[in-house]
């Protein structure tokens, strides 16, 4: 049998053939990699979401993965597209939400009533995004659930979405089955309802927006700042348009 040895002398030229490396950090039980087309170092820190280290919450993710033929921005716009929650996902009431931007971060709070066998329960959805593809969404109401939604563009118009769910313990235990499982199933159902739309919609630079369409223009102004060819002066102007 042929014997393999560990290479002791690596020719300097071989080191030069390294094409690129991604700066990485481990946070939130995930590995985050930074990609910049011009090789710039990360522009901001990765957040640690408090639920991840909170002993009141479970510590093992339930994970799901979706491959979607869509631009990452079109997918992210879903979060501020108020009208679609009722008409695509059939949520009980028309959502009312507040969105706030802080540099590369986006925060939103949305009132969300949930239909249960015992009637409608008032709930809340709290969203935090850090940059174009890192999202933490907490669903409060019946069984508190955290969703880390991590979107990675892998080619033009192709993304991988990874969903990692955690739930808050009830009487010291992570809920199994029941309402907790139903909430996760419902969120996965919603993304499956969105995918055919994301894969077929056309991006309109100047969409015709009605009052109830949600704060799409503000979302786009912030998202524009994630592009490398975005001029710094425009970036500052965009961030002042809150
Ligand atoms: Fe959606």
XYZ file of N, CA and C and ligand atoms in Angstrom:
727
model
N 0.846 -1.209 0.000
C 0.000 0.000 0.000
C 0.882 1.260 0.000
N 0.475 2.234 -0.764
C 1.254 3.468 -0.836
C 1.112 4.258 0.468
N 2.212 4.841 0.873
C 2.168 5.572 2.150
C 2.104 7.076 1.892
N 1.244 7.747 2.614
C 1.126 9.196 2.447
C 1.808 9.911 3.605
N 2.532 10.974 3.306
C 3.237 11.719 4.346
C 2.643 13.119 4.447
N 2.795 13.698 5.632
C 2.405 15.106 5.777
C 3.475 15.939 5.095
N 3.053 16.881 4.291
C 4.020 17.712 3.565
C 4.752 18.639 4.533
N 6.109 18.586 4.492
C 6.881 19.430 5.424
C 7.283 20.748 4.761
N 7.630 20.657 3.490
C 8.084 21.872 2.806
C 7.068 22.274 1.748
N 6.353 23.338 2.041
C 5.367 23.809 1.048
C 6.044 24.884 0.202
N 6.147 24.702 -1.113
C 6.796 25.717 -1.951
C 6.052 27.050 -1.834
N 6.775 28.177 -1.721
C 6.108 29.490 -1.568
C 5.061 29.726 -2.645
N 5.330 29.254 -3.846
C 4.371 29.461 -4.952
C 3.011 28.818 -4.666
N 3.076 27.696 -3.969
C 1.814 27.000 -3.661
C 0.938 27.863 -2.767
N 1.586 28.612 -1.859
C 0.811 29.484 -0.966
C 0.130 30.602 -1.753
N 0.805 31.049 -2.807
C 0.234 32.144 -3.611
C -1.012 31.713 -4.369
N -1.166 30.419 -4.523
C -2.312 29.956 -5.308
C -3.615 30.029 -4.503
N -3.485 30.346 -3.210
C -4.711 30.490 -2.429
C -5.510 31.668 -3.015
N -6.708 31.423 -3.407
C -7.445 32.463 -4.126
C -8.071 33.470 -3.156
N -8.731 32.996 -2.172
C -9.366 33.899 -1.215
C -9.677 33.119 0.049
N -9.970 33.841 1.082
C -10.495 33.184 2.285
C -11.582 34.078 2.865
N -12.537 33.456 3.474
C -13.623 34.207 4.090
C -13.322 34.408 5.571
N -13.346 35.659 6.065
C -13.282 35.837 7.515
C -14.508 35.151 8.140
N -14.302 34.412 9.190
C -15.426 33.686 9.798
C -15.482 33.923 11.308
N -16.657 33.826 11.865
C -16.828 33.829 13.325
C -17.906 32.813 13.673
N -17.802 32.312 14.893
C -18.831 31.390 15.371
C -19.697 32.144 16.374
N -20.943 32.298 16.075
C -21.904 32.977 16.969
C -23.254 32.283 16.836
N -24.029 32.339 17.873
C -25.411 31.835 17.811
C -25.476 30.376 17.367
N -24.443 29.593 17.699
C -24.353 28.185 17.272
C -24.296 28.037 15.756
N -23.874 29.084 15.081
C -23.731 29.037 13.621
C -22.333 29.530 13.258
N -21.892 29.212 12.072
C -20.640 29.786 11.576
C -21.016 30.823 10.519
N -20.569 32.054 10.754
C -20.848 33.140 9.815
C -19.595 33.403 8.986
N -19.767 33.542 7.687
C -18.646 33.881 6.810
C -18.957 35.208 6.136
N -17.931 36.031 5.995
C -18.089 37.343 5.365
C -17.556 37.272 3.945
N -18.341 37.724 3.000
C -17.874 37.802 1.611
C -17.941 39.253 1.152
N -16.841 39.740 0.576
C -16.856 41.060 -0.041
C -16.184 40.937 -1.398
N -16.841 41.389 -2.459
C -16.272 41.182 -3.802
C -14.883 41.798 -3.960
N -14.580 42.888 -3.203
C -13.253 43.502 -3.316
C -12.325 43.074 -2.191
N -12.707 42.075 -1.470
C -11.831 41.525 -0.432
C -11.718 42.386 0.814
N -12.673 43.314 1.029
C -12.596 44.149 2.240
C -12.915 43.326 3.485
N -12.330 43.755 4.592
C -12.592 43.101 5.883
C -14.042 43.387 6.299
N -14.578 42.576 7.218
C -15.980 42.799 7.642
C -16.243 44.240 8.073
N -17.390 44.773 7.670
C -17.755 46.153 7.990
C -18.430 46.268 9.352
N -18.878 45.154 9.894
C -19.593 45.221 11.184
C -19.488 43.867 11.879
N -19.846 43.885 13.153
C -19.786 42.689 13.991
C -21.031 41.820 13.800
N -20.872 40.540 14.020
C -22.038 39.658 14.040
C -22.652 39.744 15.441
N -23.966 39.892 15.489
C -24.664 39.996 16.774
C -24.758 38.634 17.460
N -24.757 38.664 18.784
C -25.151 37.451 19.513
C -26.579 37.682 19.980
N -27.483 36.825 19.571
C -28.886 36.997 19.961
C -29.091 36.390 21.354
N -29.704 37.196 22.241
C -29.716 36.858 23.673
C -30.384 35.518 23.981
N -31.364 35.130 23.172
C -32.086 33.880 23.454
C -31.151 32.665 23.361
N -30.102 32.796 22.561
C -29.208 31.656 22.320
C -28.493 31.228 23.607
N -28.138 32.206 24.434
C -27.398 31.872 25.652
C -28.296 31.868 26.891
N -29.569 32.191 26.707
C -30.501 32.268 27.833
C -30.926 30.844 28.240
N -30.668 30.447 29.509
C -31.037 29.081 29.923
C -32.540 28.817 29.898
N -33.336 29.896 29.796
C -34.790 29.725 29.685
C -35.208 29.182 28.322
N -34.261 29.223 27.391
C -34.561 28.758 26.031
C -33.858 27.424 25.771
N -34.394 26.654 24.848
C -33.771 25.389 24.457
C -32.392 25.643 23.855
N -31.629 24.570 23.662
C -30.304 24.804 23.095
C -30.019 23.972 21.855
N -31.016 23.333 21.345
C -30.775 22.579 20.115
C -31.696 23.070 19.003
N -31.080 23.535 17.930
C -31.875 24.062 16.815
C -32.655 22.963 16.099
N -33.817 23.332 15.627
C -34.477 22.512 14.585
C -34.162 23.235 13.282
N -33.568 22.514 12.335
C -33.067 23.193 11.132
C -33.794 22.770 9.859
N -33.948 23.734 8.970
C -34.584 23.502 7.671
C -33.800 24.288 6.630
N -33.778 23.786 5.416
C -33.004 24.470 4.371
C -33.815 24.535 3.075
N -33.777 25.695 2.445
C -34.502 25.881 1.183
C -33.561 26.477 0.136
N -33.648 25.991 -1.084
C -32.881 26.566 -2.202
C -33.880 27.322 -3.069
N -33.610 28.591 -3.278
C -34.584 29.428 -3.976
C -33.903 30.176 -5.120
N -34.514 30.157 -6.294
C -33.978 30.886 -7.453
C -34.502 32.305 -7.407
N -33.802 33.139 -6.673
C -34.305 34.486 -6.425
C -33.151 35.358 -5.937
N -33.269 36.658 -6.138
C -32.267 37.590 -5.626
C -32.474 37.784 -4.120
N -31.392 37.877 -3.378
C -31.489 37.978 -1.903
C -32.333 39.179 -1.466
N -32.250 40.280 -2.192
C -33.019 41.470 -1.790
C -34.525 41.240 -1.928
N -34.916 40.572 -3.000
C -36.344 40.315 -3.209
C -36.922 39.472 -2.075
N -36.101 38.551 -1.603
C -36.555 37.690 -0.528
C -36.687 38.487 0.780
N -35.702 39.327 1.046
C -35.710 40.104 2.291
C -36.884 41.079 2.322
N -37.302 41.556 1.152
C -38.389 42.537 1.069
C -39.706 41.981 1.610
N -39.793 40.654 1.629
C -40.958 39.967 2.168
C -41.344 40.488 3.565
N -40.316 40.780 4.379
C -40.561 41.151 5.776
C -41.322 42.463 5.910
N -41.167 43.379 4.943
C -41.854 44.670 5.053
C -43.055 44.777 4.107
N -43.331 43.702 3.410
C -44.466 43.676 2.485
C -45.721 43.317 3.292
N -46.304 44.356 3.904
C -47.400 44.139 4.859
C -48.579 43.387 4.239
N -48.940 43.760 3.017
C -50.184 43.236 2.436
C -50.144 41.727 2.225
N -48.960 41.179 1.931
C -48.927 39.760 1.552
C -49.211 38.822 2.725
N -49.013 39.288 3.975
C -49.221 38.385 5.116
C -50.670 37.894 5.161
N -51.587 38.802 4.814
C -52.996 38.404 4.829
C -53.347 37.603 3.568
N -52.909 38.127 2.411
C -53.402 37.550 1.156
C -52.618 36.324 0.691
N -51.345 36.210 1.094
C -50.578 35.012 0.721
C -50.586 33.996 1.861
N -50.414 34.489 3.091
C -50.265 33.553 4.215
C -51.551 33.383 5.033
N -52.549 34.203 4.760
C -53.835 34.042 5.438
C -53.789 34.345 6.933
N -52.899 35.282 7.360
C -52.901 35.628 8.784
C -54.217 36.324 9.124
N -54.583 36.255 10.409
C -55.926 36.672 10.810
C -56.203 38.143 10.514
N -55.264 38.993 10.904
C -55.529 40.419 10.734
C -54.445 41.057 9.873
N -54.774 42.196 9.351
C -53.804 42.947 8.568
C -52.714 43.435 9.519
N -51.448 43.067 9.288
C -50.438 43.384 10.300
C -50.129 44.874 10.399
N -49.950 45.304 11.632
C -49.498 46.680 11.858
C -48.095 46.561 12.378
N -47.171 47.237 11.757
C -45.828 47.132 12.299
C -45.022 48.407 12.204
N -44.024 48.432 13.062
C -43.102 49.572 13.071
C -41.745 49.040 12.645
N -41.075 49.798 11.789
C -39.737 49.393 11.355
C -38.769 50.522 11.683
N -37.612 50.153 12.172
C -36.599 51.150 12.520
C -35.262 50.678 11.940
N -34.501 51.619 11.424
C -33.202 51.272 10.836
C -32.077 51.933 11.619
N -30.990 51.228 11.747
C -29.823 51.778 12.436
C -28.610 51.242 11.685
N -28.011 52.054 10.854
C -26.928 51.597 9.959
C -27.345 50.317 9.234
N -26.574 49.222 9.440
C -26.900 47.995 8.691
C -27.989 47.166 9.376
N -28.509 47.661 10.499
C -29.508 46.878 11.240
C -30.931 47.328 10.929
N -31.830 46.364 11.005
C -33.258 46.695 10.849
C -34.008 46.035 12.003
N -34.906 46.779 12.610
C -35.699 46.250 13.730
C -37.172 46.409 13.369
N -37.952 45.410 13.646
C -39.390 45.626 13.492
C -40.174 44.920 14.587
N -41.312 45.502 14.892
C -42.242 44.891 15.838
C -43.591 44.870 15.150
N -44.201 43.707 15.157
C -45.466 43.547 14.434
C -46.488 42.882 15.349
N -47.651 43.479 15.430
C -48.728 42.827 16.179
C -49.249 41.682 15.323
N -49.412 40.516 15.909
C -49.860 39.360 15.116
C -50.833 38.526 15.933
N -52.085 38.594 15.556
C -53.069 37.770 16.252
C -53.063 36.366 15.665
N -53.185 35.389 16.548
C -53.134 33.999 16.079
C -54.441 33.284 16.378
N -54.875 32.519 15.402
C -56.119 31.782 15.568
C -55.805 30.453 16.263
N -56.486 30.180 17.343
C -56.262 28.908 18.049
C -57.623 28.267 18.288
N -57.622 26.983 18.668
C -58.933 26.340 18.956
C -59.682 27.059 20.070
N -58.939 27.808 20.915
C -59.612 28.521 22.006
C -59.847 30.001 21.682
N -59.806 30.327 20.409
C -60.052 31.709 19.999
C -58.764 32.395 19.571
N -58.897 33.681 19.305
C -57.748 34.439 18.803
C -56.869 34.884 19.972
N -55.572 34.623 19.853
C -54.622 35.038 20.895
C -53.790 36.188 20.328
N -53.614 37.228 21.160
C -52.799 38.364 20.695
C -51.329 37.985 20.743
N -50.651 38.180 19.656
C -49.229 37.837 19.613
C -48.409 38.995 19.086
N -47.087 38.777 19.073
C -46.172 39.815 18.612
C -45.031 39.155 17.862
N -44.583 39.787 16.809
C -43.405 39.289 16.096
C -42.344 40.381 16.187
N -41.185 40.011 16.678
C -40.103 40.986 16.848
C -38.965 40.574 15.923
N -38.598 41.468 15.027
C -37.572 41.120 14.038
C -36.324 41.948 14.208
N -35.180 41.297 14.056
C -33.888 41.994 14.084
C -33.078 41.471 12.914
N -32.574 42.383 12.097
C -31.710 41.971 10.979
C -30.397 42.701 11.114
N -29.324 42.031 10.760
C -28.008 42.640 10.840
C -27.317 42.398 9.495
N -27.414 43.397 8.629
C -26.859 43.200 7.291
C -27.855 42.492 6.392
N -27.423 42.132 5.192
C -28.384 41.652 4.205
C -28.937 40.246 4.432
N -28.248 39.389 5.194
C -28.721 37.998 5.240
C -28.856 37.377 6.609
N -28.697 38.165 7.676
C -28.749 37.608 9.027
C -29.978 38.164 9.739
N -30.942 37.298 9.993
C -32.206 37.740 10.582
C -32.575 36.890 11.788
N -33.020 37.564 12.853
C -33.526 36.837 14.022
C -34.942 37.336 14.270
N -35.884 36.428 14.233
C -37.286 36.804 14.397
C -37.869 36.025 15.573
N -38.489 36.752 16.487
C -39.079 36.080 17.649
C -40.592 36.184 17.568
N -41.252 35.048 17.717
C -42.717 34.986 17.686
C -43.183 34.797 19.122
N -43.887 35.792 19.640
C -44.351 35.722 21.026
C -45.862 35.574 21.041
N -46.365 34.830 22.010
C -47.814 34.686 22.121
C -48.138 33.372 22.792
N -48.177 32.314 22.002
C -48.580 31.032 22.587
C -47.359 30.230 23.032
N -46.427 30.027 22.129
C -45.223 29.272 22.463
C -44.061 30.064 21.846
N -43.299 30.758 22.697
C -42.289 31.675 22.165
C -41.257 30.926 21.328
N -41.054 31.429 20.134
C -40.205 30.742 19.160
C -39.238 31.741 18.541
N -37.982 31.347 18.456
C -36.985 32.190 17.794
C -36.604 31.522 16.476
N -36.596 32.327 15.442
C -36.173 31.822 14.132
C -34.943 32.610 13.684
N -33.821 31.914 13.476
C -32.693 32.565 12.829
C -32.806 32.227 11.351
N -32.997 33.234 10.556
C -33.126 33.047 9.110
C -31.842 33.528 8.463
N -31.079 32.602 7.915
C -29.767 32.955 7.364
C -29.814 32.741 5.857
N -29.663 33.823 5.115
C -29.756 33.717 3.657
C -28.389 33.944 3.027
N -27.990 33.021 2.186
C -26.700 33.125 1.506
C -26.917 33.104 0.003
N -26.539 34.185 -0.692
C -26.602 34.114 -2.152
C -25.461 33.231 -2.643
N -25.750 32.269 -3.497
C -24.684 31.380 -3.961
C -24.354 31.619 -5.435
N -25.247 32.251 -6.147
C -25.026 32.657 -7.544
C -25.997 33.800 -7.792
N -25.919 34.382 -8.995
C -26.913 35.383 -9.354
C -28.288 34.735 -9.275
N -29.202 35.354 -8.565
C -30.581 34.854 -8.507
C -30.692 33.444 -7.937
N -29.760 33.075 -7.074
C -29.875 31.775 -6.383
C -29.433 31.959 -4.936
N -30.292 31.531 -4.031
C -29.973 31.672 -2.605
C -30.257 30.370 -1.872
N -29.555 30.216 -0.761
C -29.885 29.146 0.171
C -30.382 29.830 1.437
N -31.567 29.423 1.895
C -32.078 29.962 3.160
C -31.979 28.847 4.184
N -31.402 29.167 5.319
C -31.348 28.186 6.411
C -32.165 28.728 7.579
N -33.099 27.932 8.033
C -33.930 28.291 9.183
C -33.458 27.483 10.388
N -33.171 28.171 11.486
C -32.790 27.485 12.731
C -33.756 27.958 13.814
N -34.512 27.030 14.334
C -35.541 27.377 15.333
C -35.130 26.975 16.747
N -35.457 27.840 17.686
C -35.325 27.526 19.114
C -36.638 27.898 19.772
N -36.999 27.177 20.833
C -38.216 27.561 21.549
C -37.944 27.736 23.035
N -38.762 28.576 23.633
C -38.598 28.866 25.054
C -39.149 27.684 25.857
N -38.441 27.368 26.948
C -38.882 26.235 27.773
C -40.174 26.579 28.521
N -40.968 25.562 28.742
C -42.181 25.704 29.550
C -42.008 24.725 30.707
N -42.098 25.235 31.937
C -41.828 24.426 33.133
C -40.486 23.692 33.014
N -39.480 24.402 32.521
C -38.117 23.848 32.452
C -37.855 22.909 31.294
N -38.838 22.700 30.447
C -38.644 21.749 29.343
C -38.956 22.391 27.991
N -38.184 21.981 26.985
C -38.467 22.449 25.625
C -39.747 21.750 25.165
N -40.720 22.523 24.662
C -41.969 21.881 24.248
C -41.756 20.870 23.115
N -42.465 19.788 23.205
C -42.371 18.775 22.134
C -43.748 18.618 21.519
N -43.804 18.659 20.193
C -45.091 18.501 19.507
C -46.023 19.656 19.825
N -47.315 19.417 19.726
C -48.345 20.387 20.095
C -48.207 21.721 19.391
N -48.499 22.773 20.151
C -48.541 24.124 19.582
C -47.154 24.542 19.071
N -46.113 24.173 19.828
C -44.744 24.547 19.434
C -44.414 24.020 18.038
N -44.734 22.761 17.821
C -44.458 22.154 16.511
C -45.328 22.801 15.437
N -46.571 23.155 15.825
C -47.494 23.770 14.852
C -46.970 25.134 14.406
N -46.352 25.886 15.334
C -45.824 27.213 14.971
C -44.685 27.053 13.952
N -43.786 26.112 14.226
C -42.663 25.889 13.299
C -43.198 25.411 11.941
N -44.185 24.534 11.977
C -44.768 24.035 10.718
C -45.407 25.195 9.951
N -46.043 26.127 10.671
C -46.711 27.241 10.005
C -45.699 28.187 9.344
N -44.571 28.415 10.025
C -43.549 29.299 9.442
C -42.956 28.639 8.190
N -42.732 27.332 8.274
C -42.230 26.624 7.084
C -43.274 26.628 5.955
N -44.539 26.572 6.335
C -45.610 26.635 5.330
C -45.560 27.993 4.629
N -45.322 29.054 5.442
C -45.291 30.398 4.854
C -44.171 30.533 3.830
N -43.003 29.988 4.149
C -41.896 30.147 3.191
C -42.194 29.359 1.914
N -42.872 28.226 2.055
C -43.231 27.453 0.857
C -44.276 28.207 0.019
N -45.109 29.017 0.693
C -46.072 29.842 -0.055
C -45.362 30.999 -0.759
N -44.281 31.487 -0.123
C -43.548 32.623 -0.704
C -42.688 32.211 -1.903
N -42.104 31.013 -1.840
C -41.088 30.630 -2.839
C -41.574 30.784 -4.292
N -42.761 30.269 -4.648
C -43.171 30.428 -6.057
C -43.289 31.899 -6.466
N -43.649 32.764 -5.502
C -43.749 34.204 -5.815
C -42.354 34.774 -6.000
N -41.451 34.469 -5.064
C -40.082 34.982 -5.178
C -39.428 34.529 -6.483
N -39.711 33.288 -6.865
C -39.024 32.764 -8.054
C -39.614 33.300 -9.354
N -40.788 33.894 -9.274
C -41.430 34.365 -10.515
C -41.653 35.864 -10.581
N -41.438 36.566 -9.473
C -41.732 38.003 -9.501
C -40.671 38.750 -10.306
N -41.057 39.900 -10.809
C -40.109 40.750 -11.530
C -39.823 41.939 -10.636
N -38.568 42.321 -10.546
C -38.205 43.463 -9.716
C -38.630 44.745 -10.426
N -39.442 45.549 -9.749
C -39.847 46.844 -10.319
C -39.073 47.931 -9.586
N -38.271 48.672 -10.314
C -37.459 49.712 -9.693
C -38.337 50.783 -9.045
N -39.429 51.115 -9.747
C -40.357 52.111 -9.185
C -41.730 51.467 -9.064
N -41.935 50.687 -8.019
C -43.231 50.003 -7.917
C -44.363 50.985 -7.610
N -45.545 50.646 -8.054
C -46.715 51.457 -7.696
C -47.155 50.972 -6.325
N -47.022 51.840 -5.336
C -47.321 51.414 -3.966
C -48.570 52.108 -3.447
N -49.385 51.347 -2.738
C -50.574 51.917 -2.108
C -50.294 52.085 -0.613
N -51.192 52.808 0.057
C -51.024 53.092 1.491
C -50.677 51.876 2.335
N -51.358 50.762 2.057
C -51.243 49.595 2.945
C -50.144 48.623 2.512
N -49.332 49.016 1.557
C -48.326 48.087 1.043
C -47.128 47.889 1.965
N -46.983 48.726 2.957
C -45.839 48.570 3.852
C -44.690 49.472 3.424
N -43.737 49.658 4.335
C -42.651 50.631 4.100
C -41.557 50.077 3.173
N -41.930 49.834 1.929
C -41.005 49.195 0.985
C -39.910 50.163 0.523
N -40.276 51.437 0.338
C -39.275 52.397 -0.136
C -38.140 52.560 0.885
N -38.507 52.642 2.173
C -37.483 52.774 3.218
C -36.588 51.543 3.247
N -37.214 50.397 3.127
C -36.443 49.146 3.112
C -35.418 49.182 1.984
N -35.861 49.609 0.814
C -34.956 49.608 -0.342
C -33.830 50.612 -0.185
N -34.140 51.749 0.453
C -33.077 52.744 0.654
C -31.981 52.166 1.533
N -32.378 51.421 2.566
C -31.333 50.841 3.410
C -30.617 49.707 2.680
N -31.378 48.877 1.987
C -30.758 47.714 1.331
C -29.746 48.148 0.278
N -30.003 49.306 -0.324
C -29.082 49.819 -1.347
C -27.680 50.038 -0.777
N -27.614 50.272 0.529
C -26.308 50.540 1.144
C -25.452 49.277 1.235
N -26.002 48.117 0.974
C -25.228 46.873 1.039
C -24.470 46.584 -0.261
N -24.683 47.414 -1.271
C -24.015 47.157 -2.556
C -22.665 47.862 -2.608
N -21.660 47.216 -3.194
C -20.315 47.812 -3.223
C -20.240 49.058 -4.091
N -21.060 49.145 -5.106
C -20.959 50.296 -5.987
C -21.815 51.468 -5.490
N -22.204 51.369 -4.238
C -23.043 52.419 -3.676
C -22.141 53.514 -3.118
N -22.309 54.702 -3.595
C -21.480 55.826 -3.200
C -21.744 56.232 -1.732
N -20.669 56.576 -1.028
C -20.784 56.877 0.409
C -21.757 58.021 0.698
N -21.720 59.056 -0.146
C -22.613 60.207 0.081
C -24.074 59.779 -0.034
N -24.325 58.918 -0.996
C -25.690 58.421 -1.165
C -26.100 57.585 0.037
N -25.110 56.844 0.552
C -25.377 55.972 1.696
C -25.835 56.813 2.901
N -25.104 57.910 3.155
C -25.447 58.763 4.291
C -26.828 59.394 4.065
N -27.039 59.867 2.829
C -28.340 60.473 2.510
C -29.460 59.457 2.722
N -29.214 58.233 2.295
C -30.239 57.194 2.419
C -30.551 56.931 3.879
N -29.522 56.904 4.716
C -29.751 56.601 6.129
C -30.447 57.755 6.852
N -30.359 58.951 6.281
C -31.065 60.078 6.888
C -32.534 60.114 6.498
N -32.886 59.312 5.546
C -34.284 59.306 5.067
C -35.103 58.291 5.852
N -35.115 58.415 7.145
C -35.807 57.402 7.943
C -37.271 57.753 8.101
Fe -44.002 35.786 3.220
